[in-house]
Structure formats: C-alpha cells, structure tokens
C-alpha atoms as a PDB file:
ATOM      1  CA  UNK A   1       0.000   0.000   0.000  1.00  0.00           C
ATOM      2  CA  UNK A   2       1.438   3.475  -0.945  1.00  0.00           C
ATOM      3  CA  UNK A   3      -0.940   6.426  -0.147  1.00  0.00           C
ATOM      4  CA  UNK A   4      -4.233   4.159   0.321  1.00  0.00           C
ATOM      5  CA  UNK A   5      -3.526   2.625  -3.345  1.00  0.00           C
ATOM      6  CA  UNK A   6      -2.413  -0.725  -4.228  1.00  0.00           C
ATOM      7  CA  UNK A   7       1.098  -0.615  -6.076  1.00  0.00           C
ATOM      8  CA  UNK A   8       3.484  -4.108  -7.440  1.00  0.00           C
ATOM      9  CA  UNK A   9       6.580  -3.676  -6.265  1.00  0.00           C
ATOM     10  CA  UNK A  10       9.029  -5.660  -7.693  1.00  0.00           C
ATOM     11  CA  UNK A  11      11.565  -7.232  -5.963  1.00  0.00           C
ATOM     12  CA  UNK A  12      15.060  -8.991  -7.576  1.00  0.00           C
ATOM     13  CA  UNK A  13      16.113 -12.476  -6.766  1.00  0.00           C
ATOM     14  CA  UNK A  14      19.623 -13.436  -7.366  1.00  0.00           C
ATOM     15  CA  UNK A  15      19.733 -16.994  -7.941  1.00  0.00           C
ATOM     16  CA  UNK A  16      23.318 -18.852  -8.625  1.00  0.00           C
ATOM     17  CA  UNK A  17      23.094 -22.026 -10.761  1.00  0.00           C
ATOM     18  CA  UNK A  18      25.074 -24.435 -10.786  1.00  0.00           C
ATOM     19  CA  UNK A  19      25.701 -27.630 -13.627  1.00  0.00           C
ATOM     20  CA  UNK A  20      24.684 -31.135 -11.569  1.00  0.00           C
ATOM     21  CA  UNK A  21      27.633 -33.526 -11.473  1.00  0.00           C
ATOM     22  CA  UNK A  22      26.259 -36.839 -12.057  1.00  0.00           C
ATOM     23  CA  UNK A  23      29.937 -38.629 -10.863  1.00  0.00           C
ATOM     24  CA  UNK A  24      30.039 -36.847  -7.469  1.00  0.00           C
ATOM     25  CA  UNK A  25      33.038 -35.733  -5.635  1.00  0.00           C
ATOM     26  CA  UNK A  26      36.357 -37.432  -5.803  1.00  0.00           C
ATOM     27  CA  UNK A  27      36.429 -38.549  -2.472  1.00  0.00           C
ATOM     28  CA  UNK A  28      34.195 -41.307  -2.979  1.00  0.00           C
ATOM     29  CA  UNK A  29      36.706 -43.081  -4.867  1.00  0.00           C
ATOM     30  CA  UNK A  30      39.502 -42.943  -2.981  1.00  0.00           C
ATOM     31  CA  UNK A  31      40.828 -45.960  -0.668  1.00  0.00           C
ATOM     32  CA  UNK A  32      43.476 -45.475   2.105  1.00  0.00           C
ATOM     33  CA  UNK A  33      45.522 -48.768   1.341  1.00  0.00           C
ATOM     34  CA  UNK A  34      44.700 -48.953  -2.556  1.00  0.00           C
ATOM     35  CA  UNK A  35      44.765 -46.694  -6.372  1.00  0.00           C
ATOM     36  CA  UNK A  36      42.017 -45.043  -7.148  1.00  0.00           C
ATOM     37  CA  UNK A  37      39.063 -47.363  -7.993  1.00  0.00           C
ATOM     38  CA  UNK A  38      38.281 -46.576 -11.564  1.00  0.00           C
ATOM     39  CA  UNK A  39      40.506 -47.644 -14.246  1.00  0.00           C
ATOM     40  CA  UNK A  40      43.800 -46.662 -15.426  1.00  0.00           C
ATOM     41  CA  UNK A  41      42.368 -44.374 -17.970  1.00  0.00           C
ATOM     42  CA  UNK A  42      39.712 -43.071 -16.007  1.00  0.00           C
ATOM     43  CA  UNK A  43      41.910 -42.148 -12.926  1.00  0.00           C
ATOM     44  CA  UNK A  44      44.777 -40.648 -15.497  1.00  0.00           C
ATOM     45  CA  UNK A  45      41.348 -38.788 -17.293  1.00  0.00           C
ATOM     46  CA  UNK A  46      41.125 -37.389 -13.814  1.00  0.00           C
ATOM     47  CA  UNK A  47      44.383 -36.474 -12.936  1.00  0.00           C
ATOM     48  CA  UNK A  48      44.930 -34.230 -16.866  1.00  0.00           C
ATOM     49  CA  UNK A  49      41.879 -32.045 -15.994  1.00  0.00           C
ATOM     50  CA  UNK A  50      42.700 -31.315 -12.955  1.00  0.00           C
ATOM     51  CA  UNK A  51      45.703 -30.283 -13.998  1.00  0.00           C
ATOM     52  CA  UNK A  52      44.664 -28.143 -16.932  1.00  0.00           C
ATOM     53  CA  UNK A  53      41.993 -26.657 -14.687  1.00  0.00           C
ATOM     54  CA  UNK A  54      44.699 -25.460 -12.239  1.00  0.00           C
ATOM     55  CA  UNK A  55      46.699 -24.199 -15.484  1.00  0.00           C
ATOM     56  CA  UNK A  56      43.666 -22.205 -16.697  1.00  0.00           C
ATOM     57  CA  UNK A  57      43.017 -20.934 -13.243  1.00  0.00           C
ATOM     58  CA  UNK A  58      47.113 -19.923 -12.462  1.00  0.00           C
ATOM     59  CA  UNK A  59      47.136 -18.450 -16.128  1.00  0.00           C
ATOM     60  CA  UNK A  60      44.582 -16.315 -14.985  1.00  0.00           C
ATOM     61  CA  UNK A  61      46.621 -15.595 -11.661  1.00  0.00           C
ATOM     62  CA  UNK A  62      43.696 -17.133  -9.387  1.00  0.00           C
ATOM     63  CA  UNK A  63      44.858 -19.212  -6.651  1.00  0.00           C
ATOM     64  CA  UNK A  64      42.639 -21.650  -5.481  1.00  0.00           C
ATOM     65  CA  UNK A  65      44.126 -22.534  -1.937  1.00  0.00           C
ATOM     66  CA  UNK A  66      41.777 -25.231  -0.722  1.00  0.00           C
ATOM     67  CA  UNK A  67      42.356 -28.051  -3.295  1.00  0.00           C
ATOM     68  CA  UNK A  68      41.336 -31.556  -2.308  1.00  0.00           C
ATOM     69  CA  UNK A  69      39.314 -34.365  -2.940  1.00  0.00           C
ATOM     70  CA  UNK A  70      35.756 -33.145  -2.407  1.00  0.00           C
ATOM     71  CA  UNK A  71      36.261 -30.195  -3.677  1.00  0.00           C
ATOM     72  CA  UNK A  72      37.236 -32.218  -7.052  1.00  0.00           C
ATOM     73  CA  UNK A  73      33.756 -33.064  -8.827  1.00  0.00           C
ATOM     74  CA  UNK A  74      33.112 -35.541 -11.725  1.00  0.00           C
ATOM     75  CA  UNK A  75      30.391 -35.327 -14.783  1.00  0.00           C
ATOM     76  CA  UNK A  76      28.741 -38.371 -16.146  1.00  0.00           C
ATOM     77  CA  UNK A  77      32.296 -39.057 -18.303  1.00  0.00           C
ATOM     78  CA  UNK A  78      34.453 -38.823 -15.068  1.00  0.00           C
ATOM     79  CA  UNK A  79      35.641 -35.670 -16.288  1.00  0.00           C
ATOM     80  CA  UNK A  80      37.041 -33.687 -13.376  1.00  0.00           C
ATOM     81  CA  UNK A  81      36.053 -30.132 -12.262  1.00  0.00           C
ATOM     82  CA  UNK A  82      37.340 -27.929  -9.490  1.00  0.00           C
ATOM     83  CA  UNK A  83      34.712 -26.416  -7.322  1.00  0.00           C
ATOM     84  CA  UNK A  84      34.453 -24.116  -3.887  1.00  0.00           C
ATOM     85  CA  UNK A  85      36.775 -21.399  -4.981  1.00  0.00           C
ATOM     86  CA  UNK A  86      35.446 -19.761  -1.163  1.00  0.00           C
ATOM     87  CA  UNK A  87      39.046 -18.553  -0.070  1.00  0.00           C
ATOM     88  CA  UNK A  88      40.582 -18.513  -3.358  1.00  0.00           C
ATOM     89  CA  UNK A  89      43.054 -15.383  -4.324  1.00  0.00           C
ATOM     90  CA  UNK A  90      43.938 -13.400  -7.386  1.00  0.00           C
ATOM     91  CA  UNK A  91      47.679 -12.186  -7.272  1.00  0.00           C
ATOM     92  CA  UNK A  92      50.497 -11.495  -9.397  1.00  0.00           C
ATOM     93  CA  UNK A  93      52.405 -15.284  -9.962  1.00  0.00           C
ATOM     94  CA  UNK A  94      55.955 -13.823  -9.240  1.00  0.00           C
ATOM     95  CA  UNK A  95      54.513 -12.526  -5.527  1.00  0.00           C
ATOM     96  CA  UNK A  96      54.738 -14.720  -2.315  1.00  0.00           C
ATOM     97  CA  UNK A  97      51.911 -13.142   0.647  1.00  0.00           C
ATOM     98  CA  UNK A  98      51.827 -14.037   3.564  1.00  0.00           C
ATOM     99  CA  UNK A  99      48.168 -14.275   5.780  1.00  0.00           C
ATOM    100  CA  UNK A 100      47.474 -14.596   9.614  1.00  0.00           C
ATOM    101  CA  UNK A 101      44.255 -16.236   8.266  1.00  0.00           C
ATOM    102  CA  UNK A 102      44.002 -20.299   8.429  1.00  0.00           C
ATOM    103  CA  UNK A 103      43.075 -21.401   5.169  1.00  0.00           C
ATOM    104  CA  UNK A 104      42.986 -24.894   3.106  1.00  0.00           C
ATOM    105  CA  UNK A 105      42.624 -28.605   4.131  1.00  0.00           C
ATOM    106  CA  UNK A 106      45.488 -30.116   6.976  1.00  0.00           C
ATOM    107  CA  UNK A 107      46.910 -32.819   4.601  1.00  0.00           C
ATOM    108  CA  UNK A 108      46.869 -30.810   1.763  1.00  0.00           C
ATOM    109  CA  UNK A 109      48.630 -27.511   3.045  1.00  0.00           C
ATOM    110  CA  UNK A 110      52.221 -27.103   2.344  1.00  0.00           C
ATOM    111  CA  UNK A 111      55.095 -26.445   4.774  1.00  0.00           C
ATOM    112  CA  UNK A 112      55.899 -23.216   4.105  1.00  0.00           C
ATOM    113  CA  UNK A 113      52.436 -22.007   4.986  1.00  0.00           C
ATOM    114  CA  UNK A 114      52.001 -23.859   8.015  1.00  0.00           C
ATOM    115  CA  UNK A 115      55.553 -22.962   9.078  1.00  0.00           C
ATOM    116  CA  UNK A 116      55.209 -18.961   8.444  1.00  0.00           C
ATOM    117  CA  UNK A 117      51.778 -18.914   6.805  1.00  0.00           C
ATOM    118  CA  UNK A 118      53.517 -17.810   3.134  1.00  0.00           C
ATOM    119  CA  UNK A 119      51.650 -18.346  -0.346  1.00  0.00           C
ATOM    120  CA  UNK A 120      52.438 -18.538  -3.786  1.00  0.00           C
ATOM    121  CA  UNK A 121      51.789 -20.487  -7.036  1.00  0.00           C
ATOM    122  CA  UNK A 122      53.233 -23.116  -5.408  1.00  0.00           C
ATOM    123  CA  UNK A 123      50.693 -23.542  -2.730  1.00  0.00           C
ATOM    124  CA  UNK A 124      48.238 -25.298  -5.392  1.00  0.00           C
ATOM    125  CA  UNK A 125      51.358 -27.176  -6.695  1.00  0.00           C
ATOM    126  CA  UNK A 126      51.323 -29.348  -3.827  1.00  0.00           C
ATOM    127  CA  UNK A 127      48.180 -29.768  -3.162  1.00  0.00           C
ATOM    128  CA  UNK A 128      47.872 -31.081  -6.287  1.00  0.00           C
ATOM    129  CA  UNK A 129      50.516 -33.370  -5.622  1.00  0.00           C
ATOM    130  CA  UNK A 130      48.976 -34.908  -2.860  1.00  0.00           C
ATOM    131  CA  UNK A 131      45.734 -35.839  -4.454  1.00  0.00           C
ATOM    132  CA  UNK A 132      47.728 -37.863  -7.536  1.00  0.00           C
ATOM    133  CA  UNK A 133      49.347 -39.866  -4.878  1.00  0.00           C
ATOM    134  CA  UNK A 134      45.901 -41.025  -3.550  1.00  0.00           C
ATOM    135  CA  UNK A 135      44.831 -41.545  -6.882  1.00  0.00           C
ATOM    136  CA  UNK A 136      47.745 -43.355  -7.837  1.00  0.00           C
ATOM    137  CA  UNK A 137      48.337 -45.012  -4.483  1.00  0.00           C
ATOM    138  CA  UNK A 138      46.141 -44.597  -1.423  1.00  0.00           C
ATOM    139  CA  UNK A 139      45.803 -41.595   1.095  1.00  0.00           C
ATOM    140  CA  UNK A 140      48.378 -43.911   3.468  1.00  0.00           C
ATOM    141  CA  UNK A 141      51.154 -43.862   0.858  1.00  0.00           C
ATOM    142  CA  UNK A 142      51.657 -39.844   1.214  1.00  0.00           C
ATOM    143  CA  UNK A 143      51.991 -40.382   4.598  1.00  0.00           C
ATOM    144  CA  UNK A 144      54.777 -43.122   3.854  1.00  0.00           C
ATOM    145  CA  UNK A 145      56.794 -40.232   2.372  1.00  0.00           C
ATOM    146  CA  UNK A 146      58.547 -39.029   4.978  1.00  0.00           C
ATOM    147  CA  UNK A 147      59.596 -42.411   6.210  1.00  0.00           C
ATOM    148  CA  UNK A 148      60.125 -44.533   3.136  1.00  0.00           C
ATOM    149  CA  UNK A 149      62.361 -44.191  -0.071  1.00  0.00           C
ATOM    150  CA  UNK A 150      60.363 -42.385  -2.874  1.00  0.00           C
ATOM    151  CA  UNK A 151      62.060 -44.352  -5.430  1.00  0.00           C
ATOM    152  CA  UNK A 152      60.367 -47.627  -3.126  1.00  0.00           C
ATOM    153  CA  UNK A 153      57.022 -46.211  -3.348  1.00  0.00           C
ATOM    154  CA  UNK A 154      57.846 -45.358  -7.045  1.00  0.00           C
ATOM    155  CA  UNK A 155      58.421 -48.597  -7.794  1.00  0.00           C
ATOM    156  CA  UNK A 156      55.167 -50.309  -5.502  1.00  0.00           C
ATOM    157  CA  UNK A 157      52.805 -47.715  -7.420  1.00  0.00           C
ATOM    158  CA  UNK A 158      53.951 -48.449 -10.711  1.00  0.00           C
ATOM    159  CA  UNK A 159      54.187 -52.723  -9.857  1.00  0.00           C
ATOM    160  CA  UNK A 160      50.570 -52.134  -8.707  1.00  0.00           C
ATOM    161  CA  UNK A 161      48.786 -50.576 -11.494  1.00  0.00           C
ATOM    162  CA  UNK A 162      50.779 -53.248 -13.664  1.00  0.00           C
ATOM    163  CA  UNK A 163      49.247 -56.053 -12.157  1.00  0.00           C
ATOM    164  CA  UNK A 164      45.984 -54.411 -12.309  1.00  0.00           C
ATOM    165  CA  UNK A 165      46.572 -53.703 -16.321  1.00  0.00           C
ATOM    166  CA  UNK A 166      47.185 -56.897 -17.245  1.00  0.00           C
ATOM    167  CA  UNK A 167      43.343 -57.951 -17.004  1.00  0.00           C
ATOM    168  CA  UNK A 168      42.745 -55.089 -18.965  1.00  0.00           C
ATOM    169  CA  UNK A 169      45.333 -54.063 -21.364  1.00  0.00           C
ATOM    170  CA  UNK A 170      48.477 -54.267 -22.703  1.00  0.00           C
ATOM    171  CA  UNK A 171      50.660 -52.531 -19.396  1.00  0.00           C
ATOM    172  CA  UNK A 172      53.682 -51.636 -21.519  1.00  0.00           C
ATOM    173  CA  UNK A 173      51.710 -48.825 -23.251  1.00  0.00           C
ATOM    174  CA  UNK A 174      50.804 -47.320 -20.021  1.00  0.00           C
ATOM    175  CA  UNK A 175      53.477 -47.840 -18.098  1.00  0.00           C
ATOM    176  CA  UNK A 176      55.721 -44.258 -18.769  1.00  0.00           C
ATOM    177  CA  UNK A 177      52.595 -43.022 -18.038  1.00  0.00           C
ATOM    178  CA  UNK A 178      52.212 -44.197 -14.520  1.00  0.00           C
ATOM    179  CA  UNK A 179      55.661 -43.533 -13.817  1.00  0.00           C
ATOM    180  CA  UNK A 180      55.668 -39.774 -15.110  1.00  0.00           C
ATOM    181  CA  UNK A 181      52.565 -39.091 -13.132  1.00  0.00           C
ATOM    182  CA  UNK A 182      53.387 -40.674  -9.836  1.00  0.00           C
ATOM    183  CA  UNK A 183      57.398 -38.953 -10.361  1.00  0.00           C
ATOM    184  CA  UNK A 184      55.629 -35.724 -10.768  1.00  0.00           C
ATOM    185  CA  UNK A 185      53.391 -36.085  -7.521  1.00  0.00           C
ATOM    186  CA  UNK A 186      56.697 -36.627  -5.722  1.00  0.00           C
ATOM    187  CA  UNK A 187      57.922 -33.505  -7.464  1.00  0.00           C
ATOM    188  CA  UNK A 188      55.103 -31.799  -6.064  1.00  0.00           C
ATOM    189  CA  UNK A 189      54.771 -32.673  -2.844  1.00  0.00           C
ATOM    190  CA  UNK A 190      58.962 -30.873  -2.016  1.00  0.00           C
ATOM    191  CA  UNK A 191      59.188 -29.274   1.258  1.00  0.00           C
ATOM    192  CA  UNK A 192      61.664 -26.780  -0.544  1.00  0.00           C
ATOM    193  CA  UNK A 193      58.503 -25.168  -3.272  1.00  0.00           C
ATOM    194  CA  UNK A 194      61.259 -23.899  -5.401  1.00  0.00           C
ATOM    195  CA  UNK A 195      62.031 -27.340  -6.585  1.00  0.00           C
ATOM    196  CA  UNK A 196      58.348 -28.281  -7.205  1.00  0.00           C
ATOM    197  CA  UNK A 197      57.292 -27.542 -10.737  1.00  0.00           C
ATOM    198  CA  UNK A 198      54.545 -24.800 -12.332  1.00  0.00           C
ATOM    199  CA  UNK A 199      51.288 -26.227 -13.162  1.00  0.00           C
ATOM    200  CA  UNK A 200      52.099 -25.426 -16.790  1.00  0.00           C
ATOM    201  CA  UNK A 201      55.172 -27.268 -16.689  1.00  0.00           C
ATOM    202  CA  UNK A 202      53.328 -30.323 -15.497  1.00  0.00           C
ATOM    203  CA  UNK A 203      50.916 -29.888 -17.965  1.00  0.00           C
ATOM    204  CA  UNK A 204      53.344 -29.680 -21.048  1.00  0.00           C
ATOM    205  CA  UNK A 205      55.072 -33.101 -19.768  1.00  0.00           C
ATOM    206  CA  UNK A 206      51.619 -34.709 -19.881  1.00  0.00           C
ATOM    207  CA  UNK A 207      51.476 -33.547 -23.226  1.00  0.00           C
ATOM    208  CA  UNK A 208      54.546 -35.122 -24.336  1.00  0.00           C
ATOM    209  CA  UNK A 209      53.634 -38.236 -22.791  1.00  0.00           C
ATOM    210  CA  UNK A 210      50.553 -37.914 -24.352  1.00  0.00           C
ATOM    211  CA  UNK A 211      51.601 -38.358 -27.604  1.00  0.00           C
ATOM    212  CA  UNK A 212      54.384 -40.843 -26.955  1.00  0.00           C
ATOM    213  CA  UNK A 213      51.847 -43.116 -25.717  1.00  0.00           C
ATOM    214  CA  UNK A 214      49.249 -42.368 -28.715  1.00  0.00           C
ATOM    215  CA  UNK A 215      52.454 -43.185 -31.046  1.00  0.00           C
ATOM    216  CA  UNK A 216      53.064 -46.254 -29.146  1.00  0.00           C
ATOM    217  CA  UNK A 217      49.481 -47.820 -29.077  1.00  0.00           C
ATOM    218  CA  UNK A 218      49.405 -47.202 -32.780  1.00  0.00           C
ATOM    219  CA  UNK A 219      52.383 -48.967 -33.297  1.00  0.00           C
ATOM    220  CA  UNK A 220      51.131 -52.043 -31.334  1.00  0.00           C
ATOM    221  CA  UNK A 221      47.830 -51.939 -33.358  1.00  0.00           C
ATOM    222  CA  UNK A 222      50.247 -52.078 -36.521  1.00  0.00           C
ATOM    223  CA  UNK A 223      51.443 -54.907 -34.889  1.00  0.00           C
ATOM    224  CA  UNK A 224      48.572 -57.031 -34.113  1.00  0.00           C
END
C-alpha cells in the first residue's frame, strides 16, 4: 500500500546455478591402502583435468588454496572439475603473501604455509601433488613419504597398477605413463617449493607423454 492505493513492487532475486555432477566428488573413490578405484584411464582422465583446470586458473593468476578431494567433482564421463573457490586469491604469480588467516585442508597444506603462513603459485602445486598420490596409491602412501624411499614407493605404485593392467590391457603402453605421473606427484609434494614444478610445466610433460603413448598404441595396433 502506498498512499491508500495498491502498487506491485518488484523485488530482484539473485539466484546462482550451478551444472549437476552426475559422478560426485572425488572422495568417494579414494581408498586409504589402494589406487584409485576406476581404471587406469579413467583415474589418469582425472588427474589431466585437474591439472589443466589449475593451469587455466594460475594463467589467470587465481589461486585456489583449498584443493582436495571433495572439492574435485566428476560429470557423467568422469571428467574432473574444481569447485568451492570460497578462499581462493587473485595475485600477481611472481609474488609470495603471507596471511594470519588459516586457510585450506590439513593434509593438503604445504610447509611453508604452516611454518610462516607464506603463499604462492606453489601452494596449489602441492596440493595437487597430494591428491595424484591417492589416486595413484592410497591416502596412506603420502603419509609413507617421509619415512620410506620415494624411489620404493615409485616402484610399488607403478608394480601395482601393472598387475591391475594386465586384465585389462596391454601394461607396456601405459606404463611411462604411470611412472611420469606418480614422479611428478613426488615432485610436487617438495618441502623446498622452489624445486616443485609450475602447473604449466606439469601440464606440457603430460602432453609429451601424451603423444608418446598415442604413437606407441598405434604402433602395437600395426602390430597385431
């Protein structure tokens, strides 16, 4: 009522939509004492987008800050996507800050901001590079790090997913693959960030792999 008369008033709604991810969160596939549960191809499917979804995102100088498992979500094709960008930060790549403000996941923080609460590019880096070792291996096997060999857990990851490719496929085509991957994890997962690599380098040495492998299954099909 305005003045005794009957007025509409209209009021706006803000609504956010978001796309419905039929594969749910990552999390639900993960085991503590085993890979990933999907297949090879499938979990390495996983591990490339997330990848080039941190490589878009760093390109664009966002930092996410908070990446883990449930925050990684899967469509119907097990396609991965990176969601709750809640504390995320946009800041120049070649700039280290430093917050008094708690922020990611315990597990997937990395030393440096724990130690004297620093970030950079590199704070991503390692998150990332604790997630491919659960894919690859099982939540306990990051844990293992600090008390056995990498090369031995190299070499258990890669003898694992071998034995579980040979009811499959052929394992030779895969197995650089698996190797690269679970060497760059390691690479990731430094306590010294300078010696863990940009998402954009990680991304070009999928690449290359990439093709090697494509080159080698063709050759095989030649073959047979």
């Amino acid at each position: 009522m305005h003045n005794g008369q009957y007025v509409f008033a209209h009021e706006p709604v803000r609504i956010l939509c978001f796309e419905y991810l039929h594969g749910g969160n990552l999390e639900s596939y993960l085991s503590d004492e085993e890979p990933c549960s999907p297949d090879w191809q499938t979990c390495y499917k996983i591990v490339k987008g997330l990848c080039e979804g941190l490589n878009y995102l760093h390109n664009g100088h966002i930092y996410h800050l908070d990446i883990k498992p449930t925050n990684i979500l899967l469509d119907t094709n097990m396609m991965s996507k990176i969601g709750d960008f809640g504390i995320s930060r946009i800041f120049p790549s070649t700039q280290t800050i430093t917050t008094a403000t708690m922020m990611g996941t315990m597990g997937y923080i990395p030393p440096e901001f724990i130690k004297k609460q620093e970030i950079s590019p590199k704070y991503d880096v390692f998150s990332l590079g604790v997630i491919i070792i659960n894919i690859m291996a099982g939540r306990q096997s990051y844990y293992d790090c600090g008390i056995v060999p990498s090369e031995m857990i190299i070499e258990h990851v890669c003898d694992k997913w071998q034995r579980r490719l040979h009811s499959t496929m052929s394992p030779q085509t895969w197995q650089e693959v698996i190797e690269t991957c679970i060497r760059i994890a390691f690479r990731c997962v430094e306590d010294d960030r300078q010696k863990r690599p940009l998402i954009r380098e990680i991304v070009d040495e999928l690449n290359r792999i990439d093709i090697k492998t494509m080159s080698l299954t063709y050759e095989v099909l030649k073959i047979l």
